[in-house]
Short mmCIF file of C-alpha atoms and ligand atoms in Angstrom, two decimals:
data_model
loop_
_atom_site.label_atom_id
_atom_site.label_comp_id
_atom_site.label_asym_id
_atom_site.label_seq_id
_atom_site.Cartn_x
_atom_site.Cartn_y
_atom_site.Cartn_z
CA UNK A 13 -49.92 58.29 113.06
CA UNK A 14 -48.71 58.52 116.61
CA UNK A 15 -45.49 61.21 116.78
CA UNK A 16 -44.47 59.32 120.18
CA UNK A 17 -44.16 56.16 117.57
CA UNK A 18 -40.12 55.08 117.13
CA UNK A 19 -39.00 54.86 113.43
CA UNK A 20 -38.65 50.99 113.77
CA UNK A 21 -42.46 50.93 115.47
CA UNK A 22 -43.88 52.70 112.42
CA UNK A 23 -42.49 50.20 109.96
CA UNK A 24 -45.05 47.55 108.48
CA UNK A 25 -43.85 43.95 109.59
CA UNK A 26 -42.05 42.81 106.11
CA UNK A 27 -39.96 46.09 106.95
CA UNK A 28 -39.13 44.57 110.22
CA UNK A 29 -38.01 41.57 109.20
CA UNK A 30 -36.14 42.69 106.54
CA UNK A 31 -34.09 44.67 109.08
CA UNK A 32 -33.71 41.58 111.92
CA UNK A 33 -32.56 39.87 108.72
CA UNK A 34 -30.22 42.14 107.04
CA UNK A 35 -28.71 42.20 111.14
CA UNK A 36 -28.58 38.15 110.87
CA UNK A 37 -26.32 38.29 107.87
CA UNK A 38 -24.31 41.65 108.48
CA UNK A 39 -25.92 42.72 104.64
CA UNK A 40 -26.30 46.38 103.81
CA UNK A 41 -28.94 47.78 101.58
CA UNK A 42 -28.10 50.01 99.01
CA UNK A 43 -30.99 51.50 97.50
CA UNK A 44 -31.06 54.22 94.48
CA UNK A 45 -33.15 57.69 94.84
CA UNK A 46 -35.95 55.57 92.17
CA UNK A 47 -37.02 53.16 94.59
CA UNK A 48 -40.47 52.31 96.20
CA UNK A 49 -41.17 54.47 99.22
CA UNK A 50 -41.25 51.23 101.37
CA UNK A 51 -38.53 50.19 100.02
CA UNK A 52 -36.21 53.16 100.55
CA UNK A 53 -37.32 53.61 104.02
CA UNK A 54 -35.64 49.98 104.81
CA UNK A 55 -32.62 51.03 102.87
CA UNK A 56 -28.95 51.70 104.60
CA UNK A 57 -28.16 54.34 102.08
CA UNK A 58 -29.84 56.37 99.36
CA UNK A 59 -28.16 58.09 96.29
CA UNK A 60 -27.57 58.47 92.93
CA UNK A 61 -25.63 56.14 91.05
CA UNK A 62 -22.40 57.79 91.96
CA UNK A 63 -22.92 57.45 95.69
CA UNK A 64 -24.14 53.97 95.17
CA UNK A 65 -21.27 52.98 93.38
CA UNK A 66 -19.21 54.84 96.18
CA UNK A 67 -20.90 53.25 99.37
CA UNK A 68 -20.73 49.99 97.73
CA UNK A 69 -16.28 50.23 97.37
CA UNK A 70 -16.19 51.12 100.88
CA UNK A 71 -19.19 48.99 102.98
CA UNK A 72 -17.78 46.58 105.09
CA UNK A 73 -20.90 44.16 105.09
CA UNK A 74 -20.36 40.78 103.75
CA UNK A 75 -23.40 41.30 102.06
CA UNK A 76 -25.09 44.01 99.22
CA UNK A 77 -28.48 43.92 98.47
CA UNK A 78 -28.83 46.74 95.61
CA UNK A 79 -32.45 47.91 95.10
CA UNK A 80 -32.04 49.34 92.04
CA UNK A 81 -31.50 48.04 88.35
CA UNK A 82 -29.30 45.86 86.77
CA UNK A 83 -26.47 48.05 86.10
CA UNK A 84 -26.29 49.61 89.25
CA UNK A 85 -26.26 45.62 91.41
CA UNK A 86 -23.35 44.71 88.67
CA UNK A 87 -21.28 47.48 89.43
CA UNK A 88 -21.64 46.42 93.25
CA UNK A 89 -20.43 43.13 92.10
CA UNK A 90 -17.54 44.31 90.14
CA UNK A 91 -16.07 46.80 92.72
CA UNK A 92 -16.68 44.03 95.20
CA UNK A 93 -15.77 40.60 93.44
CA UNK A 94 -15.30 38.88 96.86
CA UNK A 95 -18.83 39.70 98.44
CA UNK A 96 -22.04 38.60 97.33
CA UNK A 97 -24.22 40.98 95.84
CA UNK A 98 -28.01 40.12 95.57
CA UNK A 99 -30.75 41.69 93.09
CA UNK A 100 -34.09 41.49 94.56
CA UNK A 101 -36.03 41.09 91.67
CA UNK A 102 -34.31 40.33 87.87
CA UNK A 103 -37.19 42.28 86.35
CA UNK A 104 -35.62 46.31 87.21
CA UNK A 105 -33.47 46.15 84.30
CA UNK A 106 -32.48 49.68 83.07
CA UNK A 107 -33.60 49.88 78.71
CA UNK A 108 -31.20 52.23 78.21
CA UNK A 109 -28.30 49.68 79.27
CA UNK A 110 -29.68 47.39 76.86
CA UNK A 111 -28.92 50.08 73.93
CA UNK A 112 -25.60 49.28 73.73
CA UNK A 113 -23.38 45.98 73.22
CA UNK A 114 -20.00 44.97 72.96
CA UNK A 115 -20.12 44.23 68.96
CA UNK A 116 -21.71 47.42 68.44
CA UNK A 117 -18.93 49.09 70.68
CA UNK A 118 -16.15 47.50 68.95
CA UNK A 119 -17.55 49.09 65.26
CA UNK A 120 -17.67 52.67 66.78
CA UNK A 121 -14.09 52.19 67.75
CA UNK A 122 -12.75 50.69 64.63
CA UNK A 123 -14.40 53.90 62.67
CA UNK A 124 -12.68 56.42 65.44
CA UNK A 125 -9.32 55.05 66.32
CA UNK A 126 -7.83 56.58 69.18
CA UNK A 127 -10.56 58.32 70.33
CA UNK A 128 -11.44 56.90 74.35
CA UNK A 129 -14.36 55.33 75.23
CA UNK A 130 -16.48 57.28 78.20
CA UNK A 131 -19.53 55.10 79.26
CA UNK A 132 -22.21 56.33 81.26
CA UNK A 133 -22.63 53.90 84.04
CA UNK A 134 -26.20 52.57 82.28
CA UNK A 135 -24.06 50.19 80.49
CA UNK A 136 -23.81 46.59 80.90
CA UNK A 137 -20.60 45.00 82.34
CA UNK A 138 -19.49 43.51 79.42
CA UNK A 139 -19.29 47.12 77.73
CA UNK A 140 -17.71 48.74 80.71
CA UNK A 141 -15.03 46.36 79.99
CA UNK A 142 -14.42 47.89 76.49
CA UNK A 143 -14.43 51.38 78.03
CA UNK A 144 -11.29 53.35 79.01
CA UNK A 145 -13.43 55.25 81.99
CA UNK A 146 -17.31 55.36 83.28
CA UNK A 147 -19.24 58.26 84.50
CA UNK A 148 -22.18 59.00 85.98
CA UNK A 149 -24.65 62.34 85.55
CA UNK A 150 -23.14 63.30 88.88
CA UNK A 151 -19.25 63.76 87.15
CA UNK A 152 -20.19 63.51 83.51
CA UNK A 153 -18.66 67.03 82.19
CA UNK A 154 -16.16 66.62 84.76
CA UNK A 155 -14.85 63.47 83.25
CA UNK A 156 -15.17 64.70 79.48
CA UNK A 157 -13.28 67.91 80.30
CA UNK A 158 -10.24 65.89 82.34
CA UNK A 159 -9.33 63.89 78.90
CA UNK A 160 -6.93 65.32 77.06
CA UNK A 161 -8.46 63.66 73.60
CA UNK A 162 -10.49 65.99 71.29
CA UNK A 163 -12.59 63.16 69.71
CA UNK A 164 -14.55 61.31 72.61
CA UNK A 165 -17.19 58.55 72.47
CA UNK A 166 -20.01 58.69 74.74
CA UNK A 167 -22.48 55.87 75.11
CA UNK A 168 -24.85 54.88 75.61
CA UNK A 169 -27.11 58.44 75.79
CA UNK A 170 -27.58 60.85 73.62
CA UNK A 171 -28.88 63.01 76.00
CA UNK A 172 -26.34 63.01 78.48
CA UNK A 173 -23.52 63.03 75.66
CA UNK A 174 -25.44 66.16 73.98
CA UNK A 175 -25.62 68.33 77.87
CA UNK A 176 -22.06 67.10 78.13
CA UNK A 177 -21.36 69.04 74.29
CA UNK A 178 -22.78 72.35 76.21
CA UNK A 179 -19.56 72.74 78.27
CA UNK A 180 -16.77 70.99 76.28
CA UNK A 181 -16.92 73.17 73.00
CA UNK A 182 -13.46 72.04 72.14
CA UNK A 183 -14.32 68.59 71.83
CA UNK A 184 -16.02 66.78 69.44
CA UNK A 185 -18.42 64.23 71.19
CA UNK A 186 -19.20 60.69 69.06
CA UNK A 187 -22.95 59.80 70.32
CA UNK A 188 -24.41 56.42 70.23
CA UNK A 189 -28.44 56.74 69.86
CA UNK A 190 -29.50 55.30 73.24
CA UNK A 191 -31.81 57.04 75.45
CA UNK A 192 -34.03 56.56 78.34
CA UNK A 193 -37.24 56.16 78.19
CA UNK A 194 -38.67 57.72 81.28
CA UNK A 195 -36.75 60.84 80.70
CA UNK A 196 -37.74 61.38 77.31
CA UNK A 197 -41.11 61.28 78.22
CA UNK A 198 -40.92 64.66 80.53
CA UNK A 199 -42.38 67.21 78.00
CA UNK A 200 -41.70 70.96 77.36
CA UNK A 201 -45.53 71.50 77.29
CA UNK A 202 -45.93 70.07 80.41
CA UNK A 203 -42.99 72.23 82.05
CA UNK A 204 -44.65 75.21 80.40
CA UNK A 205 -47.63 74.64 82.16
CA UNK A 206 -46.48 73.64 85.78
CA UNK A 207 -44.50 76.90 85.09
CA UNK A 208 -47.52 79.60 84.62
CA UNK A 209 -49.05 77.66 87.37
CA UNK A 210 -46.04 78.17 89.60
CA UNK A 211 -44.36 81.26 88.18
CA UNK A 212 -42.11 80.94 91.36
CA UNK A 213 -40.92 77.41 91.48
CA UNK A 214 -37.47 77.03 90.10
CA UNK A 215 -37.14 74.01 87.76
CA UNK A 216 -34.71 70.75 87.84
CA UNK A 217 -34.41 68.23 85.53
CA UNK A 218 -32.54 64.92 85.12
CA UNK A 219 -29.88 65.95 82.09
CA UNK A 220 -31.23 62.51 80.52
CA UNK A 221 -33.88 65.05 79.59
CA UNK A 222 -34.05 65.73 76.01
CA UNK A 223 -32.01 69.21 74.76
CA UNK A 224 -35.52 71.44 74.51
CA UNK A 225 -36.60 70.40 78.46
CA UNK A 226 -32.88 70.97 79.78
CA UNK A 227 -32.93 74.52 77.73
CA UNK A 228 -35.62 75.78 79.79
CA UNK A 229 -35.02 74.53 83.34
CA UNK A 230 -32.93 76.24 85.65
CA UNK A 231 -30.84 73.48 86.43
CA UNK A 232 -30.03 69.73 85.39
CA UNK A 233 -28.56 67.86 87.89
CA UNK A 234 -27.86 63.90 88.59
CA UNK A 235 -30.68 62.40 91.54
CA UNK A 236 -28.81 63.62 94.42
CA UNK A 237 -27.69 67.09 93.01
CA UNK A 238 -31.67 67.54 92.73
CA UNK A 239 -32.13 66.54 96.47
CA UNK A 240 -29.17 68.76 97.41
CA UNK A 241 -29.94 71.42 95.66
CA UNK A 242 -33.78 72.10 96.87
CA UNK A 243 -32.84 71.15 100.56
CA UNK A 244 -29.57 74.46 100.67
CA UNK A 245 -31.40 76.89 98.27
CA UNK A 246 -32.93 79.66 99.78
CA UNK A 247 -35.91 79.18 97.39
CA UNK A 248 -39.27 77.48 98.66
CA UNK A 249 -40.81 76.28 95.19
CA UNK A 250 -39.42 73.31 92.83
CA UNK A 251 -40.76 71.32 89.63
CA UNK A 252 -39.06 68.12 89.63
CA UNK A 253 -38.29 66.94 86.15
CA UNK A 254 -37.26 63.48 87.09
CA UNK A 255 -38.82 59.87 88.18
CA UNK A 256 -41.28 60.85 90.57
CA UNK A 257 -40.23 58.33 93.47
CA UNK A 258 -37.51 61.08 94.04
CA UNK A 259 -40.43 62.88 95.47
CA UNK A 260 -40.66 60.52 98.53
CA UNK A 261 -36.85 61.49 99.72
CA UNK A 262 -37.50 65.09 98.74
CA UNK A 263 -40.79 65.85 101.09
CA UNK A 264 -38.62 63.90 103.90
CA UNK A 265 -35.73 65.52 103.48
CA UNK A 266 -36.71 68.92 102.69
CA UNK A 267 -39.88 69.23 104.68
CA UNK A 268 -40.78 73.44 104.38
CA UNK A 269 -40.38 73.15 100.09
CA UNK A 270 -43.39 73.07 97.97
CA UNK A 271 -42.47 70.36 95.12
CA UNK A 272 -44.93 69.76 91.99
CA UNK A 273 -44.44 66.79 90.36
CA UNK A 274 -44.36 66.06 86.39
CA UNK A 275 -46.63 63.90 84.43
CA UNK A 276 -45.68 60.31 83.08
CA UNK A 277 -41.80 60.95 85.07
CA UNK A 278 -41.84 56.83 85.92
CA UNK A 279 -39.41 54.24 85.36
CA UNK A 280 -41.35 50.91 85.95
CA UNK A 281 -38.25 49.02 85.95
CA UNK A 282 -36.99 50.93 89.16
CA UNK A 283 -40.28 50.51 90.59
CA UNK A 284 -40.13 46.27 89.54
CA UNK A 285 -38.25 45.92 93.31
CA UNK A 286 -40.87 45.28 96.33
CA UNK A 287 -40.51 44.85 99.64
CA UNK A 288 -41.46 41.07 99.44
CA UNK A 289 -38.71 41.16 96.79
CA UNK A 290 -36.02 42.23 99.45
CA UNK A 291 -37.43 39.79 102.31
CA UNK A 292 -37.24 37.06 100.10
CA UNK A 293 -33.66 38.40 98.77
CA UNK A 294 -32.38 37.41 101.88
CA UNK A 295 -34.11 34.50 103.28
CA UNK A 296 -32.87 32.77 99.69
CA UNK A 297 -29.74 34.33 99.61
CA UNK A 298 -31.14 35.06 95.72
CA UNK A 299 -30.36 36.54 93.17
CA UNK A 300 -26.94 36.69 93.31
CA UNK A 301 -24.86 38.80 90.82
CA UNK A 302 -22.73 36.34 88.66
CA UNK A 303 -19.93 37.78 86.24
CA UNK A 304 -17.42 36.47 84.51
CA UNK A 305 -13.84 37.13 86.07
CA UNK A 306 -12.39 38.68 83.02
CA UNK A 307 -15.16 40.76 82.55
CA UNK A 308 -14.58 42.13 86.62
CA UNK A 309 -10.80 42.22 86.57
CA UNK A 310 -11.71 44.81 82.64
CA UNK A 311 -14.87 46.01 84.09
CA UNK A 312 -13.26 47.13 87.28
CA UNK A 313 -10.43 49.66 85.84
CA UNK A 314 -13.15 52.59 84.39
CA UNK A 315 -15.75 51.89 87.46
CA UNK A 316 -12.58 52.86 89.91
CA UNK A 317 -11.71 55.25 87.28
CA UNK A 318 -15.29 57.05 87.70
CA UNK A 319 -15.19 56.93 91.41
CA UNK A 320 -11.26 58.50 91.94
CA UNK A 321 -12.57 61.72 89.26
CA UNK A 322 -15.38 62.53 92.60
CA UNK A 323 -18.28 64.44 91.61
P1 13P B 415 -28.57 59.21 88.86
O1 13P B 415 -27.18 58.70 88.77
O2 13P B 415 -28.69 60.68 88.68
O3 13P B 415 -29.22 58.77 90.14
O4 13P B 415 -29.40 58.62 87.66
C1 13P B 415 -29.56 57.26 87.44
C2 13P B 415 -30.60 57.00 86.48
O5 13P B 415 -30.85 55.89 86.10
C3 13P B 415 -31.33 58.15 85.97
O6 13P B 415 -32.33 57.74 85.15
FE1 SF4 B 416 -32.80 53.47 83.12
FE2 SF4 B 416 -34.19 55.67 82.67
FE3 SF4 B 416 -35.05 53.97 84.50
FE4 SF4 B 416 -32.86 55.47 84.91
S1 SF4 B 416 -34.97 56.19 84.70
S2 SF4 B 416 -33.09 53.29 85.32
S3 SF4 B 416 -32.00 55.52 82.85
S4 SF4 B 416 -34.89 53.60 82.29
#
C-alpha cells in the first residue's frame, strides 16, 4: 500500500460512503473491540462494553449505530430513549443474554429474599429491569465489593460470577448457569502449548474464561483492559485469550508487541455485522431499537448505576 495514501484514501468505497453518510445524518458509530476489521476501521469509537455504554450517555449525535450485539445496541437505546439507535444486522445476538429471562429471574429472587440482583450487562432489557445494578467485566469486582449485602445474585455467567468469588471472600455469590460460548471454548491445553512455544509471552484472558484457563494466565481483564494492558507494559510478548478480532485493534494499536492468537477464540454473532450491513443501516434508517417505555424508564436505573461505579 502507498504510505503517502490518507486514511480516508485507503478505505474501500462502502467505507466511504458509510462515512459521507454517517456526516449526512450527524450518526456516530459505536463499534465493540469484536467487530470485523472493516468494520471497526469505519467506527467513531472502539471499546469494551463499558466504554460503549459510556460514549453512548454522552454522544451528542442524533443518531447511534451500535456494531455490536443485541445487548450492547439496547443499552444505547435505553440510556438514550430520545435518539434512534440502529442495529445493523438482527443476526449478532449475544447466547449468553439469551440464558437468562425475567420468569427465571423472578424464582431466584423469591428463593433469596433480600439478596440484590447484579447483572452482567449480557442480559436482555427486560432483565436489567429486574436488576438493582449492571456491570460489566471492566467494574465487575468493583461493583460486588461496593454492596453492602453478603448474599448477591449474579447472572447471567458463571464465569464471571465465579472470578468475581476470587476477591469477595466475604460474600456469598448466587450463580445462574449461563455462559458464553466463545469463551468456554479457549482451552488450558491450548494455553499450555502457546506457552512452551512462547515461554516469554505473558498471558490475558477474557474472565468469561472458565476457572482452570483464568488460574493459569497472568491476567484476566475486560476487552479494553487487554488492549491497555499490552500497549503500557514493558513486556514485548502476549497470548490473547479472547475473540480473536481483538487482534486487529491490538497490532494497530500496539505496533512493536508480538501477539499469538488462540484457537477456536470466535464469536460468530459479533462477526454477523458487515460493512454492507452498516451502509444499508443508514440509507434505511433500519433496524431501529424498539423498547417498551416501562422497560427503559426500569432498565435505565442499574445501566446508570453501572456507569456512575467507573471502572
Ligand atoms: P467486554 O465488555 O470485555 O468488551 O466484553 C464483552 C463481551 O461480550 C465479551 O465476550
Ligand atoms: Fe456473547 Fe460471548 Fe460473543 Fe461476548 S463473545 S458477545 S459473551 S457470545
Amino acid at each position: 500500500m502507498d504510505p503517502s495514501l490518507t486514511a480516508f484514501e485507503t478505505l474501500n468505497a462502502i467505507q466511504k460512503q458509510i462515512l459521507e453518510l454517517k456526516k449526512e445524518k450527524t450518526a456516530i458509530i459505536l463499534g465493540h473491540n469484536y467487530q470485523r476489521k472493516e468494520v471497526q476501521e469505519i467506527s467513531d469509537f472502539l471499546g469494551d462494553s463499558y466504554g460503549l455504554s459510556v460514549q453512548a450517555s454522552k454522544t451528542d449525535a442524533k443518531i447511534i449505530v451500535f456494531c455490536g450485539v443485541d445487548f450492547m445496541a439496547e443499552s444505547a437505546k435505553i440510556l438514550n430513549p430520545q435518539k434512534i439507535v440502529l442495529h445493523p444486522n438482527l443476526k449478532a445476538k449475544c447466547p449468553m443474554a439469551a440464558m437468562v429471562d425475567v420468569r427465571s429471574l423472578k424464582e431466584l429472587k423469591a428463593a433469596h429474599p433480600g439478596a440484590p440482583v447484579v447483572s452482567y450487562v449480557n442480559t436482555s432489557a427486560d432483565v436489567k429491569a429486574e436488576s438493582d445494578i449492571c456491570c460489566t467485566s471492566a467494574n465487575a469486582v468493583k461493583i460486588v465489593q461496593s454492596l453492602p449485602n453478603k448474599k448477591i445474585i449474579f447472572v447471567p455467567d458463571t464465569n464471571l460470577g465465579l472470578y468475581v468469588q476470587r476477591f469477595v471472600k466475604d460474600k456469598e455469590i448466587i450463580l445462574w448457569p449461563g455462559y458464553c460460548p466463545t469463551h468456554v471454548n479457549i482451552k488450558l491445553e491450548d494455553l499450555k502449548a502457546l506457552k512452551r512455544k512462547h515461554p516469554e509471552a505473558e498471558i490475558l484472558v477474557h474472565p468469561e474464561c472458565t476457572p482452570d484457563v483464568v488460574d493459569f494466565a497472568d491476567f484476566a481483564f475486560s476487552t479494553e483492559g487487554i488492549i491497555k494492558h499490552v500497549v503500557s507494559s514493558p513486556k514485548k510478548e502476549f497470548i490473547i485469550g479472547t475473540e480473536a478480532n481483538m487482534l486487529h485493534r491490538l497490532r494497530k494499536e500496539a505496533p512493536g508487541k508480538i501477539l499469538y492468537g488462540v484457537p477456536n477464540a470466535t464469536c460468530p454473532n459479533m462477526r454477523e455485522i458487515s460493512l454492507e450491513d452498516v451502509r444499508d443501516s443508514l440509507v434505511k434508517m433500519q433496524h431501529k431499537i424498539e423498547l417498551p417505555p416501562d422497560i427503559i424508564k426500569r432498565a435505565k436505573i442499574p445501566l446508570e448505576r453501572m456507569i456512575a461505579a467507573g471502572r
